[in-house]
Coordinates of C-alpha atoms and ligand atoms in Angstrom, one line a residue:
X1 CA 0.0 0.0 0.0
X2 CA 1.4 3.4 -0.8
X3 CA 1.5 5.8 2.1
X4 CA 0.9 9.0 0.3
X5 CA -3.0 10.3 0.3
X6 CA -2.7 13.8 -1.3
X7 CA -3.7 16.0 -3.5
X8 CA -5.4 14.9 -6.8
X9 CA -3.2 12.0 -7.1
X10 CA -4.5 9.8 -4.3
X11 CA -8.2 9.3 -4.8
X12 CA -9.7 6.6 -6.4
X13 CA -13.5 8.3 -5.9
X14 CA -15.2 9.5 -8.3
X15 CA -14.9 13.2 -9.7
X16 CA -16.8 15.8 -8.0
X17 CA -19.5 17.3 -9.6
X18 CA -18.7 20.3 -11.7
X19 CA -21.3 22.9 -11.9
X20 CA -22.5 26.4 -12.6
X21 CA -22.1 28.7 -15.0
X22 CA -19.2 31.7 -15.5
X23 CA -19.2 33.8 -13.2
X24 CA -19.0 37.5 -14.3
X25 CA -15.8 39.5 -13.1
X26 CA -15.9 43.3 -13.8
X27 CA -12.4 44.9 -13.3
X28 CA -12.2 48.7 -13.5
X29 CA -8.2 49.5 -13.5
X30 CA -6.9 53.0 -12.5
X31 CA -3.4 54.6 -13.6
X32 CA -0.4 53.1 -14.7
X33 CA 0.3 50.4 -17.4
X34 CA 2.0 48.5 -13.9
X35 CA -2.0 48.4 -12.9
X36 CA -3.5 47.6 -16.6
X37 CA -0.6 44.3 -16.7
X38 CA -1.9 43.5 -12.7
X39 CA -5.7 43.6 -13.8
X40 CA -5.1 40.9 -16.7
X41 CA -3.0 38.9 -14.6
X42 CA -6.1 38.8 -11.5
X43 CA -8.1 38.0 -14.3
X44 CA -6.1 35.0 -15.9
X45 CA -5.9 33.9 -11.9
X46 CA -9.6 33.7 -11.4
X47 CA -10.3 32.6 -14.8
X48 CA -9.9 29.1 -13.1
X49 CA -12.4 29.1 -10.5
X50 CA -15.1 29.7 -12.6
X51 CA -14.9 33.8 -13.5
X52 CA -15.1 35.4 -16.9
X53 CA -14.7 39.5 -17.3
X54 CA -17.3 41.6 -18.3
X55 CA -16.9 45.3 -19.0
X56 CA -19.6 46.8 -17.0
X57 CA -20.1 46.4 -13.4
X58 CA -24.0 45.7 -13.6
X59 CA -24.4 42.0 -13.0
X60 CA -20.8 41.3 -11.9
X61 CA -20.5 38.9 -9.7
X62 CA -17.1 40.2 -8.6
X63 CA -16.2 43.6 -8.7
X64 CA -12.5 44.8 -8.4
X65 CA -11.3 48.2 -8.4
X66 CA -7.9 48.1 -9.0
X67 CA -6.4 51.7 -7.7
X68 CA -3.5 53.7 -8.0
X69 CA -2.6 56.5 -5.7
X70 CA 0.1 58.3 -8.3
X71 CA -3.0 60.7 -8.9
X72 CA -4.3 63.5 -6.6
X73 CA -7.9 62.3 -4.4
X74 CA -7.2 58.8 -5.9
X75 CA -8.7 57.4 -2.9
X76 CA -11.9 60.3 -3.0
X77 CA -12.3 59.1 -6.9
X78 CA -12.7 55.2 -5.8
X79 CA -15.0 56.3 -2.8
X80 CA -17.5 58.1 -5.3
X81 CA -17.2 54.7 -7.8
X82 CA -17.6 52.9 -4.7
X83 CA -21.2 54.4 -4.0
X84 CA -22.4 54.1 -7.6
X85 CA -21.0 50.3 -7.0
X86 CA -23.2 50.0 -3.6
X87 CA -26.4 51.1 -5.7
X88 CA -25.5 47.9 -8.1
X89 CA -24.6 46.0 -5.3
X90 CA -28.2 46.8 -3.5
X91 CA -30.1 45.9 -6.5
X92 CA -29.0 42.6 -7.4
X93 CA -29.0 41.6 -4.1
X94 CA -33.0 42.8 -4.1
X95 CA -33.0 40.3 -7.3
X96 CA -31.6 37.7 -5.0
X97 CA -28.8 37.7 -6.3
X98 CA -24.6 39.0 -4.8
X99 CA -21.9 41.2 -5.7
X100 CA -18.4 40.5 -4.0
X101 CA -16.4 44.1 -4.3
X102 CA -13.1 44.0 -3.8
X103 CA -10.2 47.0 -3.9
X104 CA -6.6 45.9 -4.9
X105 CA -3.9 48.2 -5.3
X106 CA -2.1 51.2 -3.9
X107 CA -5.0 52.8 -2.7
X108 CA -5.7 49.4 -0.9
X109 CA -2.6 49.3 0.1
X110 CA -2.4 53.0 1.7
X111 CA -6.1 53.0 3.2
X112 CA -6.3 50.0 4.3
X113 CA -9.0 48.7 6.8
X114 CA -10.0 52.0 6.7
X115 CA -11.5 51.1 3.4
X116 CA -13.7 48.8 4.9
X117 CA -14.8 51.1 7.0
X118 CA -15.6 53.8 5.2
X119 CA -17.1 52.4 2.7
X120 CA -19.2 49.1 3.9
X121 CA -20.1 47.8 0.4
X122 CA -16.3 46.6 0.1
X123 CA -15.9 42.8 0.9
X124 CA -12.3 42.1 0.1
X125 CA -9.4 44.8 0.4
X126 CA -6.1 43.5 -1.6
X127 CA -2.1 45.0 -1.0
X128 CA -0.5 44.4 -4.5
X129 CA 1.6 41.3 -2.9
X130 CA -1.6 39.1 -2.1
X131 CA -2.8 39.0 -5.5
X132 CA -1.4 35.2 -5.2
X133 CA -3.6 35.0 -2.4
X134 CA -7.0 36.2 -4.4
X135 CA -8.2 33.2 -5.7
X136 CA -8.4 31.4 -1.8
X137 CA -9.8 34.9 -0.9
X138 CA -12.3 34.4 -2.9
X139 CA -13.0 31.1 -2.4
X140 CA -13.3 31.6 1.6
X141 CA -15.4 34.4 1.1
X142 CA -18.2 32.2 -1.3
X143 CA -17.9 29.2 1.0
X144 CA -18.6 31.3 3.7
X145 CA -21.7 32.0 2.1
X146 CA -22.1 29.1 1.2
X147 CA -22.1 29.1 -2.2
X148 CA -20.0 26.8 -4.6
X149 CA -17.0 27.3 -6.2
X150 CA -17.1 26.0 -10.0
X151 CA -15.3 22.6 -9.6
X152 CA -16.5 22.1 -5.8
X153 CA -18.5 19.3 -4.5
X154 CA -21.0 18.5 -1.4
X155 CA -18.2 16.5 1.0
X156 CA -21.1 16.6 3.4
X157 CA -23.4 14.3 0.9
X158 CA -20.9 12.1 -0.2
X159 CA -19.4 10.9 3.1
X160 CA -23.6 10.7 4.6
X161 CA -23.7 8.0 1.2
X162 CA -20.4 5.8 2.7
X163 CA -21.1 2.5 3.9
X164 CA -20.1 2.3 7.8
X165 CA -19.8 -1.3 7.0
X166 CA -16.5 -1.7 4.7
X167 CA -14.8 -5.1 3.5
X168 CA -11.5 -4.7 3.9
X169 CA -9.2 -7.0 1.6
X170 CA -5.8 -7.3 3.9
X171 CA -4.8 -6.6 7.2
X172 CA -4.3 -3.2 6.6
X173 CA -6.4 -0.1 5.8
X174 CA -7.3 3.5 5.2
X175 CA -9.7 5.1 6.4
X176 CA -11.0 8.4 5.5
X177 CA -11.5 11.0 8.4
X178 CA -11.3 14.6 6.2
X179 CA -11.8 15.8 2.8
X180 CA -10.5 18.8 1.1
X181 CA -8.2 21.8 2.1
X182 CA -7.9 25.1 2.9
X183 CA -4.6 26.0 2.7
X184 CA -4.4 27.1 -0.8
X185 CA -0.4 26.4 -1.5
X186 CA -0.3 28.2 -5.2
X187 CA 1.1 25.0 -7.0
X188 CA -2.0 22.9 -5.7
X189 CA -5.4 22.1 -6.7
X190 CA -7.2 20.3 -4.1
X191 CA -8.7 23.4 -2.8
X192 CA -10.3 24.0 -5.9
X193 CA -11.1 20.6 -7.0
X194 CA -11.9 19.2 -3.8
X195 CA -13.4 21.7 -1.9
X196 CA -13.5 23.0 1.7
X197 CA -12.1 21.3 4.5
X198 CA -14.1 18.9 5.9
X199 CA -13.9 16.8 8.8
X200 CA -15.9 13.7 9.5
X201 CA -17.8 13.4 13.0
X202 CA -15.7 10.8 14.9
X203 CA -18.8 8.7 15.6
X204 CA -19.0 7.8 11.9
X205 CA -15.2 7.4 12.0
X206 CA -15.8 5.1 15.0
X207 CA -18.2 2.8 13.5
X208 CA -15.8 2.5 10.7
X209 CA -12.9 1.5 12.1
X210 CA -15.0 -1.4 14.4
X211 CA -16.3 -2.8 11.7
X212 CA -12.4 -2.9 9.8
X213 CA -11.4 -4.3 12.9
X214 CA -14.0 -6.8 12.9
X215 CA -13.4 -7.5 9.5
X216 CA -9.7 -8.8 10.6
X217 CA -7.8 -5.4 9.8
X218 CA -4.6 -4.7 12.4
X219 CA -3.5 -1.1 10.6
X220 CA -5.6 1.3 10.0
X221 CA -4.2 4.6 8.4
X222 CA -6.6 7.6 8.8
X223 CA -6.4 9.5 5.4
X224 CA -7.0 12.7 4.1
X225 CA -5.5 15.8 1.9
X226 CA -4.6 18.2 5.0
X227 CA -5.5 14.8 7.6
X228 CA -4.4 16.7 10.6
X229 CA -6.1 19.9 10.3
X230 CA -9.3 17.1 10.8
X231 CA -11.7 18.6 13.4
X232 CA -14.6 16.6 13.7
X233 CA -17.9 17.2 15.9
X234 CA -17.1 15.2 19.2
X235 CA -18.9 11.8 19.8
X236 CA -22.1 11.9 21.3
X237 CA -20.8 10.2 24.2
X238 CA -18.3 12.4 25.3
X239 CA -19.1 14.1 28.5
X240 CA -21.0 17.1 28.7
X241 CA -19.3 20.9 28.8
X242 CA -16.1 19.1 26.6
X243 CA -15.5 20.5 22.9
X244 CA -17.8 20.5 20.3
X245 CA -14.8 19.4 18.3
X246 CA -12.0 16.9 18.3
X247 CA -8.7 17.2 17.1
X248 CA -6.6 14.3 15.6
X249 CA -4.7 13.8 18.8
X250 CA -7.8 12.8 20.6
X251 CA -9.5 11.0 17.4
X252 CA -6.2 9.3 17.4
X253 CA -6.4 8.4 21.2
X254 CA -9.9 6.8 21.0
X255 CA -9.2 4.8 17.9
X256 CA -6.5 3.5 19.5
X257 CA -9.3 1.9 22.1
X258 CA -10.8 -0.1 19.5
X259 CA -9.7 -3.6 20.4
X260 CA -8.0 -6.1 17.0
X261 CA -6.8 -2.7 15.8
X262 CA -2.8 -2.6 16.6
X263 CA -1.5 0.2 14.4
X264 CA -2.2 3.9 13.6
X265 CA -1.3 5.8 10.8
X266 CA -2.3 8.9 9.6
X267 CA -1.4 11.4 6.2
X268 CA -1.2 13.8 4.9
X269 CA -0.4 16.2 7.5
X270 CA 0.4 20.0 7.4
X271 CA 3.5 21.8 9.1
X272 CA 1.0 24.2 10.2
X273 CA -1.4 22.2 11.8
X274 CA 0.8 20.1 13.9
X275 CA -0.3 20.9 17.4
X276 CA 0.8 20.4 20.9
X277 CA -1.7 17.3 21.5
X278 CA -0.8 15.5 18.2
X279 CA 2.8 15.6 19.2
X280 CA 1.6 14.2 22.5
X281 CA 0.1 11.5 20.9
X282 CA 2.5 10.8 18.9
X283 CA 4.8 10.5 22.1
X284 CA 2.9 8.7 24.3
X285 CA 0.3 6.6 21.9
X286 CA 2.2 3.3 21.4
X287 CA -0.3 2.3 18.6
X288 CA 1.1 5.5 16.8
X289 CA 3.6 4.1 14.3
X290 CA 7.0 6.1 14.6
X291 CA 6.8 7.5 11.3
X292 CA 5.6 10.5 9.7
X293 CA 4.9 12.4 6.7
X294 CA 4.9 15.8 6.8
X295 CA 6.2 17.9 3.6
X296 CA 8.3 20.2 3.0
X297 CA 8.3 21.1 -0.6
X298 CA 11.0 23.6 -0.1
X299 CA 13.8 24.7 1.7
X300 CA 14.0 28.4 0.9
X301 CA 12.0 30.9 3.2
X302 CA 11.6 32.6 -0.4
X303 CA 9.8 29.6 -2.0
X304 CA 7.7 28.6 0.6
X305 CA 6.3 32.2 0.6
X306 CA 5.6 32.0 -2.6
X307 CA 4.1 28.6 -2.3
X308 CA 1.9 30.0 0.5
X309 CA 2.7 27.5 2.5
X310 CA 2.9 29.5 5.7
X311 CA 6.2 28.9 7.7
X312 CA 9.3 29.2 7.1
X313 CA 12.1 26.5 6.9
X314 CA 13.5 27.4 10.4
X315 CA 9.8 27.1 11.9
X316 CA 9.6 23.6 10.4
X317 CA 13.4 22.8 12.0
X318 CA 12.0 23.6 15.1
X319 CA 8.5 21.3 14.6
X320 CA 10.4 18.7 13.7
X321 CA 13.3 19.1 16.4
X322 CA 9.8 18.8 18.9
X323 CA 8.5 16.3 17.6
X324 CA 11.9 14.2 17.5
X325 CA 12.1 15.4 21.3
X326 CA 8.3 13.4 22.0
X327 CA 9.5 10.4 19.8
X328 CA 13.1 9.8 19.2
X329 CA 12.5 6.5 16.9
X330 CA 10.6 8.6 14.7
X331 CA 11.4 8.6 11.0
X332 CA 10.7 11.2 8.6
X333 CA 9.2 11.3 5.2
X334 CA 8.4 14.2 3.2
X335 CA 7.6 15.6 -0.5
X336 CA 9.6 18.2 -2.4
X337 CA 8.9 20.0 -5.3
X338 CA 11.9 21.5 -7.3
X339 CA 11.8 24.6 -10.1
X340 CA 9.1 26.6 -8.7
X341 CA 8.5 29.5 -10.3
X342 CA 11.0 32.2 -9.2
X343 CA 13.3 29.2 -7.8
X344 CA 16.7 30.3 -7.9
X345 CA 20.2 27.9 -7.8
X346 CA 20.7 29.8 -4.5
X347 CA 16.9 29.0 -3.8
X348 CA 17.1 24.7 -4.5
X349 CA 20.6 24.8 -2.7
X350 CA 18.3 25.2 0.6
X351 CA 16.1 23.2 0.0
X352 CA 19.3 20.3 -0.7
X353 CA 21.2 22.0 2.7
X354 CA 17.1 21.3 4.4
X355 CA 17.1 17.8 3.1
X356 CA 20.5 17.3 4.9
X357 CA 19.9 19.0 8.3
X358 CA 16.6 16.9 8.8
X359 CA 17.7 13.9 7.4
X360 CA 14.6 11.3 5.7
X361 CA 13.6 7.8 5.6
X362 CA 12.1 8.4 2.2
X363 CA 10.8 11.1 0.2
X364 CA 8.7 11.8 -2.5
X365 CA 10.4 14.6 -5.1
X366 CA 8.4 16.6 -8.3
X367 CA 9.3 18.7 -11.0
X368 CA 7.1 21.6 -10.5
X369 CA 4.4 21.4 -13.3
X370 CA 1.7 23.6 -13.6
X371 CA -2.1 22.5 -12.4
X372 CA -4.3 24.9 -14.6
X373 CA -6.7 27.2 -12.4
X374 CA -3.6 27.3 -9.7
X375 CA -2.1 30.8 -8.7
X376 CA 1.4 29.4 -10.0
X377 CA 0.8 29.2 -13.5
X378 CA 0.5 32.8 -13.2
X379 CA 3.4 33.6 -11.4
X380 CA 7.0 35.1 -12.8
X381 CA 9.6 33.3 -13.5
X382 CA 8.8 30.0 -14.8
X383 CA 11.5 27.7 -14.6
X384 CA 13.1 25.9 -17.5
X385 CA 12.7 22.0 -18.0
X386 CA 16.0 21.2 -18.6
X387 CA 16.6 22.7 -15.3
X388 CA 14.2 21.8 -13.4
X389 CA 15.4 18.0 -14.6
X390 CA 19.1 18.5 -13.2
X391 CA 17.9 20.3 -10.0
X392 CA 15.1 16.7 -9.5
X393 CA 18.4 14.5 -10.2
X394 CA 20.2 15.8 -7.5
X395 CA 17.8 16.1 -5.1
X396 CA 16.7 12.5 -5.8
X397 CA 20.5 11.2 -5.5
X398 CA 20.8 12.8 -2.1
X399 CA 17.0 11.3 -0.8
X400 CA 17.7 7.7 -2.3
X401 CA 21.0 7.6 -0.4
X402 CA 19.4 8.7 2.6
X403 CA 16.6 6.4 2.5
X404 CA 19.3 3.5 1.9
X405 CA 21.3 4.5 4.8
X406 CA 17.7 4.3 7.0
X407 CA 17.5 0.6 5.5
X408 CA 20.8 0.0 6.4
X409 CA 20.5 1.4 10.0
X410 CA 17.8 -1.4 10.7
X411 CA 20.2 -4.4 10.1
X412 CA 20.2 -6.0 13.0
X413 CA 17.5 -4.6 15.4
X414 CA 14.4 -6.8 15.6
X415 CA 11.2 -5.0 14.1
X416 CA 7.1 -5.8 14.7
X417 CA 6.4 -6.8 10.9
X418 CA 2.6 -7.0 10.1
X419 CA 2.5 -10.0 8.3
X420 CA 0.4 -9.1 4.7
X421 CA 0.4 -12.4 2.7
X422 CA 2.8 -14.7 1.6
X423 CA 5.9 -13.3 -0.5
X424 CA 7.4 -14.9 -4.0
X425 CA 9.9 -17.6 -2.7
X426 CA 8.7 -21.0 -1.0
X427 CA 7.9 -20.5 2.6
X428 CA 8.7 -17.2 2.0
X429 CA 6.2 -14.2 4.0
X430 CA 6.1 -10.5 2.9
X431 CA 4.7 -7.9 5.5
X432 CA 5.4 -3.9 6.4
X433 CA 8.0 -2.5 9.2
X434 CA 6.2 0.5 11.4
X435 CA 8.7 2.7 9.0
X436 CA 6.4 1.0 6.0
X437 CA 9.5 -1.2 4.0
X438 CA 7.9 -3.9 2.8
X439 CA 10.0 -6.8 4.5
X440 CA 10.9 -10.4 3.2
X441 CA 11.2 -13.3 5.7
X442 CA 10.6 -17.2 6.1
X443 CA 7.6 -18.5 8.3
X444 CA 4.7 -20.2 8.6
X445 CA 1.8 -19.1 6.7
X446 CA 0.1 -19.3 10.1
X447 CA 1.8 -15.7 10.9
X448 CA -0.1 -14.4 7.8
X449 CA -2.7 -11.0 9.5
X450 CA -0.1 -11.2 12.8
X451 CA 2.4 -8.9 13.8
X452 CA 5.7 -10.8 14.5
X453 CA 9.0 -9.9 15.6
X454 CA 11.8 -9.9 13.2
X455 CA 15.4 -9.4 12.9
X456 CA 16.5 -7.6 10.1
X457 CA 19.4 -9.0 7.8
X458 CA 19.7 -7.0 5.2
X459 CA 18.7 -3.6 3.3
X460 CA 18.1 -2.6 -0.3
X461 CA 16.5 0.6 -1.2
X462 CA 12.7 -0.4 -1.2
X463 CA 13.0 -3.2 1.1
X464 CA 14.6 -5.1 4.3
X465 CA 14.9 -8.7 4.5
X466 CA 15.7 -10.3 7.6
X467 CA 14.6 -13.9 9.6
X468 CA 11.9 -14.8 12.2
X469 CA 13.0 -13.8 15.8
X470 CA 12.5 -17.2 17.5
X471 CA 11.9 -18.6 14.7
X472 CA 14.2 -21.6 12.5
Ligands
LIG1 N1 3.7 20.3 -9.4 C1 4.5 19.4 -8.8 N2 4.3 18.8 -7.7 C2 3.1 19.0 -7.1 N3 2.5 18.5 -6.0 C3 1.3 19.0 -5.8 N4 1.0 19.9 -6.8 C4 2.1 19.9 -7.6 C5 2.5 20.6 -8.8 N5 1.7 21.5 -9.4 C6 3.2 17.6 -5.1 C7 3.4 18.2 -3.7 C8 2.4 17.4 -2.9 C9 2.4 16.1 -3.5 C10 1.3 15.2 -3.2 O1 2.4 16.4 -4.9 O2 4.7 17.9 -3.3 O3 2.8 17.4 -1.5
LIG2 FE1 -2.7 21.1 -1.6 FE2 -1.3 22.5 0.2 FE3 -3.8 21.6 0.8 FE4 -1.7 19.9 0.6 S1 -1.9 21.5 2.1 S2 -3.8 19.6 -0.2 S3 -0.5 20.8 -1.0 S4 -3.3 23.1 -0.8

């Protein structure tokens, strides 16, 4: 089983329903050619979530002004716009129907909140660095209004239509416990294709996992794109005056209860959202397999900026330097992407200097590539192929010699193996290490849906191989 549930890669469901019509985006740009070039460049950005530009404001669904303050009573000349914009605003709204207004540019950037204030018909005020940031702006804002974005889906709906009752083929499992994301990293589309974060209640993911446990599964791993920013509603059990919502810390804490199940996984987890009470659990739930994936993508403050990712590469040191502290047999797994737009020699040397300081058991590693409708595709300085290919070499040589030193560093300690099925050679078993290698051993097909102790011989670059402790 592959251990990496992300992004549009991962799922095997079927595609969300695409809906709605264009949505109608009137941009009015003031000044300099600098604003005219920003105003296309919003519009090719938005062009993926569903909006096509109009050239008057009646019957926008988004307006933008897009100011410039080089001009004496700039900010008095969008005011007065502003109020003939409100009178628009008021009357599709009497025709049930909604104008988001936004104001980008210097004038934004110089008033401010004070914008919002002084004129109340403005939903959205922009800086000219956020225009990255526009599309999830926009895509918070309709969600929290509950409308639908053009490619989004009802999570809600689909998870109410699962079966709690699943047949499980092997020992070991996913489970879904969250859909969607809102983190909005520029090179991704799961925000737009999947939709809003959404957490199931941990009664359903209760039920679900008894009746994989009854069904003979030992490791379950809880799934989902951005799996620990899940926050479902608390069970109904759960004593009175408690939190409406659980955390994965706790969710993984009760799971952990459910008797037959023996090991926890979860992914795909966020920098961001690794709290205090996941690191606990990860320290003191021994069901908790020591290994985690939590990407990086990049190792230069510059490039995760730009990727939106929302730390820096120093916070993500430190994360990982406490979560090490709450686990010390914890390995590491991560993904990368090299030749971001704007990515620099100086830029990918960081990220190969990151990769070193941390140190991983595996990793995945990408050529950046455009995913249409995401803010990168619009962004400046695309990098070339032939260099993004050299840079994904490197990077690659230095991960596959770290993950073969890992393998190595096993020879000779004794590991749990969950035992999957039976592997190609006579008498021979194949099952998974809590660090996931697929191990190779003799035994009795008896052990077959156990977990049994063995010691680890030998270590190739996928796999360990290693003999039965106790065993002939
Ligand atoms: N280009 C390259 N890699 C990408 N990923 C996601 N989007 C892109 C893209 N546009 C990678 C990220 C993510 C993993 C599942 O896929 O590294 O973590
Ligand atoms: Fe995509 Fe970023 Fe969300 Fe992961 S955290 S699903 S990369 S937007």
């Amino acid at each position: 089983m592959s251990h990496t549930i992300h992004e549009d890669t991962a799922s095997t469901k079927p595609a969300p329903k695409a809906s709605t019509s264009p949505k109608k985006l009137f941009i009015k740009t003031y000044g300099c050619q600098m604003n005219v070039y920003d105003s296309e460049r919003i519009s090719e950005i938005l062009a993926p979530i569903g909006y096509e530009a109009i050239d008057t404001p009646k019957d926008a669904d988004l307006v933008i002004l897009n100011t410039c303050h080089i001009r004496e009573k700039a900010a008095e000349k969008v005011y007065s716009e502003l109020g003939r914009i409100r009178k628009l605003k008021t009357a599709k709204n009497e025709a049930g129907g909604k104008m988001t207004v936004a104001v980008a540019g210097c004038v934004a950037q110089a008033e401010g909140e004070e914008i919002l204030r002084r004129a109340p018909v403005v939903d959205l005020v922009l800086g000219p660095q956020t225009y990255h940031k526009l599309p999830e702006m926009i895509a918070k804002l309709s969600r929290s209004r509950g409308e639908n974005l053009a490619t989004e889906f009802d999570t809600k709906e689909k998870f109410d239509a699962l079966p709690a009752a699943r047949k499980p083929k092997g020992y070991a499992a996913f489970l879904t416990i969250q859909e969607g994301c809102d983190k909005f990293c520029t090179f991704c589309v799961v925000p737009y294709t999947r939709g809003a974060e959404f957490s199931r209640p941990v009664d359903q993911i209760i039920a679900e996992a008894r009746s994989l446990a009854a069904a003979g599964v030992r490791e379950i791993t809880l799934i989902g794109q951005n799996v620990n920013a899940y926050h479902g509603a608390a069970p109904r059990s759960a004593p009175p005056g408690g939190p409406a919502t659980w955390g994965l810390g706790q969710l993984i804490r009760h799971v952990a209860k459910i008797g037959g199940v023996e090991r926890l996984r979860f992914t795909t987890s966020h920098p961001r959202d690794m709290d205090d009470d996941l690191i606990e659990a990860l320290g003191q739930e021994s069901k908790l397999m020591p290994y985690l994936h939590l990407p990086l993508q990049a190792g230069s403050d510059r490039i995760l900026k730009a990727m939106n990712r929302g730390h820096t590469y120093e916070q993500y040191r430190d994360l990982i330097g406490r979560i090490r502290k709450a686990r010390p047999d914890l390995a590491l797994s991560s993904d990368f992407i090299v030749g971001f737009p704007g990515e620099s020699e100086l830029d990918f040397e960081r990220t190969m200097a990151a990769v070193r300081e941390i140190g991983y058991g595996s990793a995945f590693s990408f050529k950046y590539s455009v995913r249409p409708g995401t803010p990168g595709g619009a962004m400046h300085g695309q990098v070339d192929e032939a260099v993004k290919t050299e840079r994904l070499a490197r990077l690659q040589k230095l991960l596959v010699a770290q993950q073969e030193d890992f393998n190595k560093s096993l020879i000779g300690r004794t590991l749990p193996i969950l035992v999957e099925g039976t592997g190609k050679g006579a008498g021979e078993l194949f099952g998974r290490s809590p660090y996931l290698q697929g191990t190779h051993f003799t035994g009795p097909q008896s052990a077959i849906g156990q977990i049994v102790d063995v010691t680890i011989t030998d270590a190739g670059r996928n796999s360990l191989s290693g003999v039965l402790s106790g065993g002939p």
